[in-house]
Short mmCIF file of C-alpha atoms in Angstrom, two decimals:
data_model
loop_
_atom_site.label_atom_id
_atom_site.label_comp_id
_atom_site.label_asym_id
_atom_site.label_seq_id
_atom_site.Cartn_x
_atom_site.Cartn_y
_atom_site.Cartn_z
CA UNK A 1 0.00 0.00 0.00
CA UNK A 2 1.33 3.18 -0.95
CA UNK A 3 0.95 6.15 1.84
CA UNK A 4 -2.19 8.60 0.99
CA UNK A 5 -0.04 11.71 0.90
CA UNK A 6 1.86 10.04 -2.03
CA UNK A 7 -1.46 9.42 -3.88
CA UNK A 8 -3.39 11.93 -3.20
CA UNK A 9 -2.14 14.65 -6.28
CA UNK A 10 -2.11 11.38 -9.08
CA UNK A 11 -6.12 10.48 -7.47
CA UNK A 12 -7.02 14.53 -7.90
CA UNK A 13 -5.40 14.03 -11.61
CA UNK A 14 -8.82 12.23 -12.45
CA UNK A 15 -11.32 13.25 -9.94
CA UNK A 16 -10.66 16.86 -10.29
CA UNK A 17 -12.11 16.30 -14.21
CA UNK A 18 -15.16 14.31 -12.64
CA UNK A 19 -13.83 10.72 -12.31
CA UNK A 20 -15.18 8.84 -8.98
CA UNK A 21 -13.18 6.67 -7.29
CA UNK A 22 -13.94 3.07 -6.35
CA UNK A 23 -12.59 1.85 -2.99
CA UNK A 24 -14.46 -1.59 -2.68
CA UNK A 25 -15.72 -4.20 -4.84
CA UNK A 26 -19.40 -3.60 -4.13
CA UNK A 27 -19.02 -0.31 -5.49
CA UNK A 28 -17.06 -1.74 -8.38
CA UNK A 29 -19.78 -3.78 -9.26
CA UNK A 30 -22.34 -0.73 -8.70
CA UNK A 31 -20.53 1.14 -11.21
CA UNK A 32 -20.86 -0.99 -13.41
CA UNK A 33 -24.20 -2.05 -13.47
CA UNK A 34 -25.37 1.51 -14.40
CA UNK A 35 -26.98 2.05 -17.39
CA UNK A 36 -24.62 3.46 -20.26
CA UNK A 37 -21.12 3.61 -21.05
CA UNK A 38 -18.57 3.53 -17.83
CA UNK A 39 -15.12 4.65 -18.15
CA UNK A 40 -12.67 2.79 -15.86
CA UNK A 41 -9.45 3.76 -15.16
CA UNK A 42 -6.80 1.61 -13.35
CA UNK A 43 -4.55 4.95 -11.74
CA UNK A 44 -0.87 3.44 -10.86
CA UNK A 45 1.93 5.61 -9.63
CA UNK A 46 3.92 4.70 -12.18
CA UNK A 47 5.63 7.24 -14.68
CA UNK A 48 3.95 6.15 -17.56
CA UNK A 49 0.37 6.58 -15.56
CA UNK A 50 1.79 10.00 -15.19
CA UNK A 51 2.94 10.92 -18.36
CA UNK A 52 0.35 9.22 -20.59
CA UNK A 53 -2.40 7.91 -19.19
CA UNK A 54 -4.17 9.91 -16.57
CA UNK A 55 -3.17 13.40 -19.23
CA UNK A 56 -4.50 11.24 -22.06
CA UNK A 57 -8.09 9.95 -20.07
CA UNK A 58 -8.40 14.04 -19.01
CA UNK A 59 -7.87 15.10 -23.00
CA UNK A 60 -9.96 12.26 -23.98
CA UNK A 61 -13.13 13.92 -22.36
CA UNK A 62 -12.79 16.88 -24.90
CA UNK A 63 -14.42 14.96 -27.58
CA UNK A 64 -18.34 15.44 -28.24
CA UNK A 65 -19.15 11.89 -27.13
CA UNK A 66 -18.20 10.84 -23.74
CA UNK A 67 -19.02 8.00 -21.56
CA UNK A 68 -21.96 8.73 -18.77
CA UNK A 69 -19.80 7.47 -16.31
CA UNK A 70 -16.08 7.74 -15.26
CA UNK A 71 -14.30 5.97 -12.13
CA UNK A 72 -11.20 5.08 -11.33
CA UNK A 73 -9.52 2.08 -8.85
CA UNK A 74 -5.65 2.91 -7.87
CA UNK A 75 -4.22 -0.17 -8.09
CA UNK A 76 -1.39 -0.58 -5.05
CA UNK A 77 -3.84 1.01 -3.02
CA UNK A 78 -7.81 -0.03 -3.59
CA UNK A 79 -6.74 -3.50 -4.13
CA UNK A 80 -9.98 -5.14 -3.37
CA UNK A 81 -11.59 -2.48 -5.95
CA UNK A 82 -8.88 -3.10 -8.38
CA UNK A 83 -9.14 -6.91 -8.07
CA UNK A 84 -12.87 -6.59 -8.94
CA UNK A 85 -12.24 -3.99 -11.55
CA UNK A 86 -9.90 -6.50 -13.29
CA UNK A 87 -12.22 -9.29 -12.94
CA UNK A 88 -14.72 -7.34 -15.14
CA UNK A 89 -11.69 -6.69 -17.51
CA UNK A 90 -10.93 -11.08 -18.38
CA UNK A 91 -9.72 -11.98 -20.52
CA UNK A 92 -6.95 -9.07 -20.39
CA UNK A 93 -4.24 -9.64 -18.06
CA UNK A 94 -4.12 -7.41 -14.97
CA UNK A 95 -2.21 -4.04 -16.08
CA UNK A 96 -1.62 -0.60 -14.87
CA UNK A 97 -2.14 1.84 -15.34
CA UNK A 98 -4.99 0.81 -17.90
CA UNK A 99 -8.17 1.86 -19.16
CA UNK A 100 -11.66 0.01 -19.83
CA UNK A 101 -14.89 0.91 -21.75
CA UNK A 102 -18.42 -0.54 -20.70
CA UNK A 103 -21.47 -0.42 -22.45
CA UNK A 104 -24.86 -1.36 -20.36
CA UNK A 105 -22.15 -3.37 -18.51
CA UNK A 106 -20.48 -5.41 -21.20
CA UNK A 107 -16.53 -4.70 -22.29
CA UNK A 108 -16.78 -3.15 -25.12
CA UNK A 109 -12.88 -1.10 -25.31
CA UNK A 110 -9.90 -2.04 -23.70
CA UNK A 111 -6.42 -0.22 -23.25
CA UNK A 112 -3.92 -2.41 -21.38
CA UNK A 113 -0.34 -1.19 -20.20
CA UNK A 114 1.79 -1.61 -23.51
CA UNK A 115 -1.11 0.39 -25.43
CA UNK A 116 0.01 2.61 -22.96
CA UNK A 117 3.81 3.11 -22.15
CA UNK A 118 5.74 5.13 -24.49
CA UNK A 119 2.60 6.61 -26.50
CA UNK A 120 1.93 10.52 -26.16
CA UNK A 121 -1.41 10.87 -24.34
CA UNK A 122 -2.81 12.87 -27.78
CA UNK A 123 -2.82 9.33 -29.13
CA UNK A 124 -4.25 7.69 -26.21
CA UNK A 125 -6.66 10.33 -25.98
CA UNK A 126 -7.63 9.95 -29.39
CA UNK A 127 -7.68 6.20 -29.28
CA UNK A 128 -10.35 6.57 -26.46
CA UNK A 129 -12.28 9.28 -28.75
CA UNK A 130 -12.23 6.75 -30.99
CA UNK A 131 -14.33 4.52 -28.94
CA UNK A 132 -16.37 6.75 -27.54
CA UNK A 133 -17.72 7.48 -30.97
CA UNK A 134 -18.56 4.04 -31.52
CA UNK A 135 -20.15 3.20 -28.32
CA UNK A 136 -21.54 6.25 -26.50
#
């Protein structure tokens, strides 16, 4: 588990643009029953969560479609959240940071780790526009 001080700007990265976080497994599966697209993030404190994904989820909500829902588990830190998260997520591996579509429930969009690392968040951004155009 990773101390709260040490979390708390990279959790703000997402819920300061509307994300909600998850923090147990019941609300992970609340989430997710909603109606409507869902936007999960898996936050990590790792440099490429930093760089590329939380920057490229935030620019990603600039497009005319959006999902109706965003939340976010912090893996490290919600693990029971996470671990429920990524049990909606099969059959992708466990990654972070990574990012999940849902539509009335059903995984409809997935980006794991390596679509991750290394790209610019303009292209992750644009590769969740992408899907939001299809499925929202």
């Amino acid at each position: 588990m990773y101390p709260a001080e040490l979390v708390k700007p990279m959790r703000e990265d997402l819920t300061n643009v509307g994300f909600e976080e998850l923090h147990t497994a019941e609300a992970v599966d609340a989430a997710l029953a909603k109606e409507g697209t869902t936007l999960v993030v898996v936050n990590s404190v790792c440099g490429c969560a930093a760089a590329n994904a939380r920057p490229g989820a935030r620019m990603s909500l600039q497009n005319a479609k959006h999902p109706s829902n965003l939340v976010t588990v912090f893996a490290g830190v919600d693990r029971e959240a996470t671990d429920k998260a990524r049990e909606h997520m099969i059959p992708f591996p466990p990654s972070s940071p990574s990012m999940a579509l849902f539509k009335d429930g059903e995984l409809v969009h997935m980006l794991e780790r390596h679509h991750i690392e290394g790209r610019p968040a303009e292209l992750i951004a644009e590769n969740l526009m992408d899907a939001y155009n299809e499925h929202c």
